[in-house]
Amino acid sequence: MRSQLSQRWVAWRQLDGTGMGATVARRKDGTEKNRRTPLPDVARQLFVFSGNECAWSDPNCTTRLVTAENGWVGEIAHIIGAEPTSARHEAWDGKDVDDLRHFSNLMLLCKVHARNIDDKPSRGEFTVEYLRAVKERHEAPYRFGLEQLESEFKDAVAGNIVTPATTMRRYFRWEGVDLDPAEEAEVIALVGKLADRVGTLTRQARQVLALVVKEDEPNCQLIERRLTADSTTLISICEELAGIEAAELYVDEWGEDLPRVVLRGGAVSGIPEMWGQLRMFATSEGIDLNDIIVNLDFSLLD
């Protein structure tokens, strides 16, 4: 395990169909290329199971794909090449082009090994079966660790006790907005649903969420400095937060910005900007946001 969170966590931004995931490259004659950008979920899987190291293992390559200086030195390589002249393309059944950018056909390598398996003088040494075995051997420990954490998840949250908000008088007074009783009741009910959803998270996940809200979507280096956890645990936390639509990992596809955790609105649907409101409320009222989010005491809004 490595200590640098920003070097272990790299994930693609969710795209809405207008960005990188929808791009189709063309050859000089105008026909579509077979090689297409990996879908966001596929790219995320590759990074999660990479351990931030090149997958090459004969001999073992420990090149970090995101360096200590936050440079990107990795490449998403095809096992079966996408284009007719590329390495191992003859193994493709020719049916579905999207199979070529499926998770099972891609692996993360350093630039040296990516070139080694594709260059004409050396590509013949590396069969499809051999590369699949390399990929499986490298990813296996990360898959196992994540599965173990997920199997223990229910036990970790069984004892969570949420103290709900009942009047939210303190919050409404701070907000300075006049609501009629029916509108207040609606907001209280929505905050109650939010509290219940946060209550399904493990304590470590709530600590990360509180920090993300406090620091307004910090980069992963800041999270690493503030909170201690091994990389496999942090990957599991990411899955937890995304599971209740509270937050998710984001990395700039061009590698210009540090990976960071961004807030999502699904957990607070119906209350615009609630995460930001909670941050400003806690700051203004001198409340530690950890008491609300980590300790699950939403009665502090009363």
Short mmCIF file of C-alpha atoms in Angstrom, two decimals:
data_model
loop_
_atom_site.label_atom_id
_atom_site.label_comp_id
_atom_site.label_asym_id
_atom_site.label_seq_id
_atom_site.Cartn_x
_atom_site.Cartn_y
_atom_site.Cartn_z
CA MET A 1 0.00 0.00 0.00
CA ARG A 2 1.15 3.55 -0.75
CA SER A 3 0.63 6.57 1.47
CA GLN A 4 -0.02 9.21 -1.19
CA LEU A 5 -3.79 9.29 -1.74
CA SER A 6 -3.49 11.54 -4.76
CA GLN A 7 -1.25 8.89 -6.35
CA ARG A 8 -3.64 6.02 -5.70
CA TRP A 9 -6.96 7.53 -6.52
CA VAL A 10 -7.52 8.45 -10.12
CA ALA A 11 -11.02 8.29 -11.58
CA TRP A 12 -12.79 9.72 -14.60
CA ARG A 13 -15.44 12.44 -14.26
CA GLN A 14 -18.95 11.28 -15.01
CA LEU A 15 -19.79 12.56 -18.51
CA ASP A 16 -23.19 13.52 -19.84
CA GLY A 17 -22.59 12.24 -23.36
CA THR A 18 -21.21 15.50 -24.73
CA GLY A 19 -17.64 15.10 -23.52
CA MET A 20 -14.77 12.70 -23.93
CA GLY A 21 -16.88 9.56 -23.68
CA ALA A 22 -18.80 10.50 -26.82
CA THR A 23 -15.84 11.35 -29.04
CA VAL A 24 -15.33 9.27 -32.18
CA ALA A 25 -11.96 9.66 -33.94
CA ARG A 26 -11.70 9.38 -37.71
CA ARG A 27 -9.07 8.13 -40.12
CA LYS A 28 -7.69 10.29 -42.93
CA ASP A 29 -10.25 8.84 -45.34
CA GLY A 30 -13.10 9.97 -43.04
CA THR A 31 -14.08 6.52 -41.76
CA GLU A 32 -14.50 5.99 -38.03
CA LYS A 33 -11.59 4.56 -36.08
CA ASN A 34 -12.13 1.48 -33.96
CA ARG A 35 -10.06 2.98 -31.13
CA ARG A 36 -12.34 4.99 -28.86
CA THR A 37 -11.91 6.63 -25.48
CA PRO A 38 -12.71 4.27 -22.57
CA LEU A 39 -16.10 4.92 -21.00
CA PRO A 40 -15.96 6.79 -17.65
CA ASP A 41 -16.98 3.79 -15.54
CA VAL A 42 -14.40 1.59 -17.29
CA ALA A 43 -11.62 4.14 -16.76
CA ARG A 44 -12.61 4.40 -13.09
CA GLN A 45 -12.40 0.62 -12.66
CA LEU A 46 -8.98 0.50 -14.26
CA PHE A 47 -7.59 3.13 -11.91
CA VAL A 48 -9.22 1.66 -8.81
CA PHE A 49 -7.65 -1.75 -9.47
CA SER A 50 -4.26 -0.43 -10.64
CA GLY A 51 -2.82 0.41 -7.23
CA ASN A 52 -1.27 3.39 -9.06
CA GLU A 53 1.39 1.07 -10.46
CA CYS A 54 2.13 -0.30 -13.90
CA ALA A 55 0.53 -3.72 -14.32
CA TRP A 56 3.73 -5.25 -15.71
CA SER A 57 5.06 -8.07 -13.55
CA ASP A 58 7.81 -9.92 -15.40
CA PRO A 59 9.97 -8.52 -13.92
CA ASN A 60 7.76 -6.48 -11.61
CA CYS A 61 7.44 -2.82 -12.63
CA THR A 62 6.74 -0.43 -9.75
CA THR A 63 6.47 2.72 -11.85
CA ARG A 64 3.84 5.00 -10.31
CA LEU A 65 1.27 6.12 -12.84
CA VAL A 66 0.72 9.42 -11.03
CA THR A 67 4.10 10.63 -9.79
CA ALA A 68 4.96 12.43 -6.55
CA GLU A 69 4.95 15.63 -8.63
CA ASN A 70 1.41 14.77 -9.79
CA GLY A 71 2.51 14.04 -13.35
CA TRP A 72 0.70 11.34 -15.35
CA VAL A 73 3.09 8.74 -16.82
CA GLY A 74 0.65 5.93 -17.49
CA GLU A 75 -1.25 4.75 -20.54
CA ILE A 76 -4.44 2.78 -21.06
CA ALA A 77 -3.26 -0.04 -23.31
CA HIS A 78 -5.30 -2.43 -25.44
CA ILE A 79 -4.78 -6.17 -25.12
CA ILE A 80 -6.45 -6.73 -28.49
CA GLY A 81 -5.49 -3.73 -30.60
CA ALA A 82 -8.33 -1.57 -31.89
CA GLU A 83 -7.00 -0.60 -35.31
CA PRO A 84 -6.29 -3.09 -38.15
CA THR A 85 -2.54 -2.45 -38.06
CA SER A 86 -2.23 -2.54 -34.27
CA ALA A 87 -0.85 -5.31 -32.09
CA ARG A 88 -2.99 -8.46 -31.71
CA HIS A 89 -5.88 -6.95 -33.69
CA GLU A 90 -6.27 -10.24 -35.55
CA ALA A 91 -7.69 -11.76 -32.32
CA TRP A 92 -10.78 -9.51 -32.49
CA ASP A 93 -13.96 -11.22 -33.64
CA GLY A 94 -14.95 -8.10 -35.61
CA LYS A 95 -18.44 -7.89 -34.14
CA ASP A 96 -18.80 -5.05 -31.61
CA VAL A 97 -16.32 -2.16 -31.64
CA ASP A 98 -17.23 -1.32 -28.04
CA ASP A 99 -15.77 -4.67 -26.95
CA LEU A 100 -12.36 -3.19 -27.72
CA ARG A 101 -12.78 -0.56 -25.00
CA HIS A 102 -14.35 -2.94 -22.50
CA PHE A 103 -12.63 -3.27 -19.10
CA SER A 104 -11.49 -6.80 -19.92
CA ASN A 105 -9.55 -5.58 -22.98
CA LEU A 106 -7.72 -2.70 -21.29
CA MET A 107 -4.85 -2.48 -18.84
CA LEU A 108 -2.87 0.33 -17.23
CA LEU A 109 0.84 0.38 -18.00
CA CYS A 110 3.71 2.82 -17.77
CA LYS A 111 4.64 4.39 -21.09
CA VAL A 112 7.67 2.08 -21.49
CA HIS A 113 5.71 -1.16 -21.21
CA ALA A 114 2.77 0.22 -23.19
CA ARG A 115 5.13 0.90 -26.07
CA ASN A 116 6.89 -2.44 -25.61
CA ILE A 117 3.71 -4.49 -26.14
CA ASP A 118 2.66 -2.43 -29.18
CA ASP A 119 5.82 -1.65 -31.15
CA LYS A 120 6.34 -3.81 -34.23
CA PRO A 121 9.79 -5.20 -33.24
CA SER A 122 8.54 -6.48 -29.88
CA ARG A 123 4.76 -6.95 -30.09
CA GLY A 124 5.05 -10.53 -31.32
CA GLU A 125 6.38 -11.63 -27.93
CA PHE A 126 3.14 -10.78 -26.15
CA THR A 127 0.03 -12.84 -26.85
CA VAL A 128 -3.53 -11.99 -25.84
CA GLU A 129 -3.53 -14.83 -23.30
CA TYR A 130 -0.26 -13.65 -21.75
CA LEU A 131 -1.42 -10.05 -21.34
CA ARG A 132 -4.75 -11.13 -19.86
CA ALA A 133 -2.84 -13.15 -17.27
CA VAL A 134 -0.63 -10.12 -16.47
CA LYS A 135 -3.72 -7.94 -16.01
CA GLU A 136 -5.51 -10.48 -13.80
CA ARG A 137 -2.48 -11.07 -11.57
CA HIS A 138 -1.93 -7.35 -11.01
CA GLU A 139 -5.58 -6.46 -10.31
CA ALA A 140 -6.43 -9.43 -8.09
CA PRO A 141 -5.19 -8.03 -4.72
CA TYR A 142 -7.17 -4.82 -5.14
CA ARG A 143 -10.32 -6.67 -6.13
CA PHE A 144 -10.04 -8.95 -3.10
CA GLY A 145 -9.46 -6.09 -0.67
CA LEU A 146 -12.46 -4.16 -1.94
CA GLU A 147 -14.71 -7.21 -1.78
CA GLN A 148 -13.64 -7.88 1.81
CA LEU A 149 -14.44 -4.34 2.88
CA GLU A 150 -17.84 -4.44 1.19
CA SER A 151 -18.71 -7.72 2.93
CA GLU A 152 -18.04 -6.10 6.32
CA PHE A 153 -19.93 -2.89 5.56
CA LYS A 154 -23.27 -3.75 7.19
CA ASP A 155 -21.62 -4.63 10.50
CA ALA A 156 -19.79 -1.30 10.54
CA VAL A 157 -22.96 0.81 10.33
CA ALA A 158 -25.29 -1.31 12.46
CA GLY A 159 -24.76 0.80 15.58
CA ASN A 160 -25.26 4.24 14.04
CA ILE A 161 -27.78 6.39 15.90
CA VAL A 162 -29.11 9.53 14.23
CA THR A 163 -30.45 12.42 16.32
CA PRO A 164 -32.88 14.16 13.93
CA ALA A 165 -33.78 17.81 13.69
CA THR A 166 -37.32 18.45 14.93
CA THR A 167 -37.90 22.23 14.60
CA MET A 168 -34.80 23.63 12.81
CA ARG A 169 -35.57 26.97 14.48
CA ARG A 170 -31.89 27.86 14.76
CA TYR A 171 -31.32 27.12 11.10
CA PHE A 172 -34.40 29.00 9.88
CA ARG A 173 -33.46 32.01 12.02
CA TRP A 174 -29.92 31.99 10.60
CA GLU A 175 -31.18 31.61 7.04
CA GLY A 176 -33.49 34.63 7.46
CA VAL A 177 -36.19 33.31 5.13
CA ASP A 178 -39.85 33.37 6.14
CA LEU A 179 -41.53 30.03 5.55
CA ASP A 180 -45.06 29.06 6.38
CA PRO A 181 -45.56 26.01 8.66
CA ALA A 182 -46.15 23.68 5.72
CA GLU A 183 -42.96 24.78 4.01
CA GLU A 184 -40.98 24.40 7.24
CA ALA A 185 -42.36 20.91 7.72
CA GLU A 186 -41.31 20.00 4.18
CA VAL A 187 -37.73 21.20 4.75
CA ILE A 188 -37.54 19.37 8.10
CA ALA A 189 -38.71 16.16 6.40
CA LEU A 190 -36.09 16.52 3.65
CA VAL A 191 -33.32 17.13 6.19
CA GLY A 192 -34.57 14.07 8.06
CA LYS A 193 -34.13 12.00 4.90
CA LEU A 194 -30.64 13.44 4.48
CA ALA A 195 -29.77 12.53 8.08
CA ASP A 196 -31.00 8.98 7.55
CA ARG A 197 -28.88 8.60 4.41
CA VAL A 198 -25.77 9.95 6.10
CA GLY A 199 -26.51 7.56 8.95
CA THR A 200 -26.00 4.60 6.60
CA LEU A 201 -22.32 5.54 6.15
CA THR A 202 -19.42 4.19 8.17
CA ARG A 203 -17.75 6.67 10.53
CA GLN A 204 -14.71 7.02 8.24
CA ALA A 205 -16.95 7.84 5.30
CA ARG A 206 -18.74 10.48 7.38
CA GLN A 207 -15.37 11.96 8.35
CA VAL A 208 -14.41 12.27 4.70
CA LEU A 209 -17.80 13.76 3.83
CA ALA A 210 -17.54 16.32 6.64
CA LEU A 211 -14.08 17.35 5.44
CA VAL A 212 -15.27 17.65 1.85
CA VAL A 213 -18.14 19.90 2.95
CA LYS A 214 -15.92 21.98 5.26
CA GLU A 215 -13.16 22.52 2.72
CA ASP A 216 -15.50 22.93 -0.26
CA GLU A 217 -14.39 19.94 -2.35
CA PRO A 218 -10.68 19.59 -1.43
CA ASN A 219 -8.04 17.75 -3.41
CA CYS A 220 -7.04 14.28 -2.30
CA GLN A 221 -3.69 15.38 -0.89
CA LEU A 222 -5.50 17.52 1.69
CA ILE A 223 -7.78 14.62 2.60
CA GLU A 224 -4.71 12.40 3.02
CA ARG A 225 -3.05 14.89 5.34
CA ARG A 226 -6.13 15.23 7.53
CA LEU A 227 -7.40 11.65 7.66
CA THR A 228 -5.46 8.40 7.97
CA ALA A 229 -6.57 5.35 5.98
CA ASP A 230 -4.96 2.88 3.62
CA SER A 231 -5.78 3.17 -0.06
CA THR A 232 -8.13 0.20 -0.22
CA THR A 233 -10.24 1.64 2.60
CA LEU A 234 -10.35 5.02 0.88
CA ILE A 235 -11.54 3.40 -2.33
CA SER A 236 -14.35 1.77 -0.36
CA ILE A 237 -15.22 5.15 1.19
CA CYS A 238 -15.53 6.62 -2.30
CA GLU A 239 -18.00 3.87 -3.19
CA GLU A 240 -20.00 4.57 -0.02
CA LEU A 241 -20.31 8.28 -0.70
CA ALA A 242 -21.28 7.70 -4.31
CA GLY A 243 -23.79 5.10 -3.16
CA ILE A 244 -25.89 7.71 -1.33
CA GLU A 245 -25.13 10.33 -4.02
CA ALA A 246 -23.28 12.52 -1.51
CA ALA A 247 -19.88 12.84 -3.20
CA GLU A 248 -17.60 11.23 -5.74
CA LEU A 249 -14.00 11.24 -6.91
CA TYR A 250 -13.08 13.57 -9.76
CA VAL A 251 -9.93 13.76 -11.81
CA ASP A 252 -9.26 16.16 -14.62
CA GLU A 253 -9.03 14.03 -17.76
CA TRP A 254 -6.08 16.10 -18.95
CA GLY A 255 -4.14 15.66 -15.70
CA GLU A 256 -3.83 19.40 -15.06
CA ASP A 257 -5.55 19.44 -11.65
CA LEU A 258 -5.08 17.25 -8.58
CA PRO A 259 -7.67 14.50 -8.04
CA ARG A 260 -10.33 15.71 -5.62
CA VAL A 261 -13.65 14.74 -4.07
CA VAL A 262 -16.66 16.66 -5.30
CA LEU A 263 -20.11 16.90 -3.72
CA ARG A 264 -23.21 15.53 -5.39
CA GLY A 265 -26.77 16.69 -4.88
CA GLY A 266 -28.61 13.38 -4.89
CA ALA A 267 -28.41 12.92 -1.11
CA VAL A 268 -30.01 16.33 -0.58
CA SER A 269 -32.40 16.34 -3.52
CA GLY A 270 -35.07 18.97 -3.01
CA ILE A 271 -32.87 21.30 -0.95
CA PRO A 272 -30.74 23.37 -3.34
CA GLU A 273 -27.16 23.98 -2.16
CA MET A 274 -27.75 22.21 1.17
CA TRP A 275 -24.12 21.14 1.58
CA GLY A 276 -22.97 24.73 1.16
CA GLN A 277 -25.73 25.94 3.46
CA LEU A 278 -24.63 23.53 6.18
CA ARG A 279 -21.04 24.73 5.84
CA MET A 280 -22.00 28.40 6.14
CA PHE A 281 -24.48 27.72 8.96
CA ALA A 282 -21.92 25.84 11.04
CA THR A 283 -19.29 28.54 10.50
CA SER A 284 -21.67 31.35 11.36
CA GLU A 285 -23.09 29.63 14.45
CA GLY A 286 -19.76 28.36 15.77
CA ILE A 287 -20.75 24.71 15.36
CA ASP A 288 -18.26 21.98 14.49
CA LEU A 289 -19.63 20.41 11.32
CA ASN A 290 -18.26 17.07 12.54
CA ASP A 291 -20.89 17.11 15.30
CA ILE A 292 -23.62 17.16 12.66
CA ILE A 293 -22.21 14.91 9.94
CA VAL A 294 -19.83 12.61 11.81
CA ASN A 295 -21.68 12.37 15.13
CA LEU A 296 -25.08 12.44 13.40
CA ASP A 297 -26.50 15.13 15.68
CA PHE A 298 -28.83 17.01 13.35
CA SER A 299 -30.66 18.44 16.37
CA LEU A 300 -27.99 21.17 16.34
CA LEU A 301 -30.09 22.74 13.60
CA ASP A 302 -32.86 23.22 16.20
#
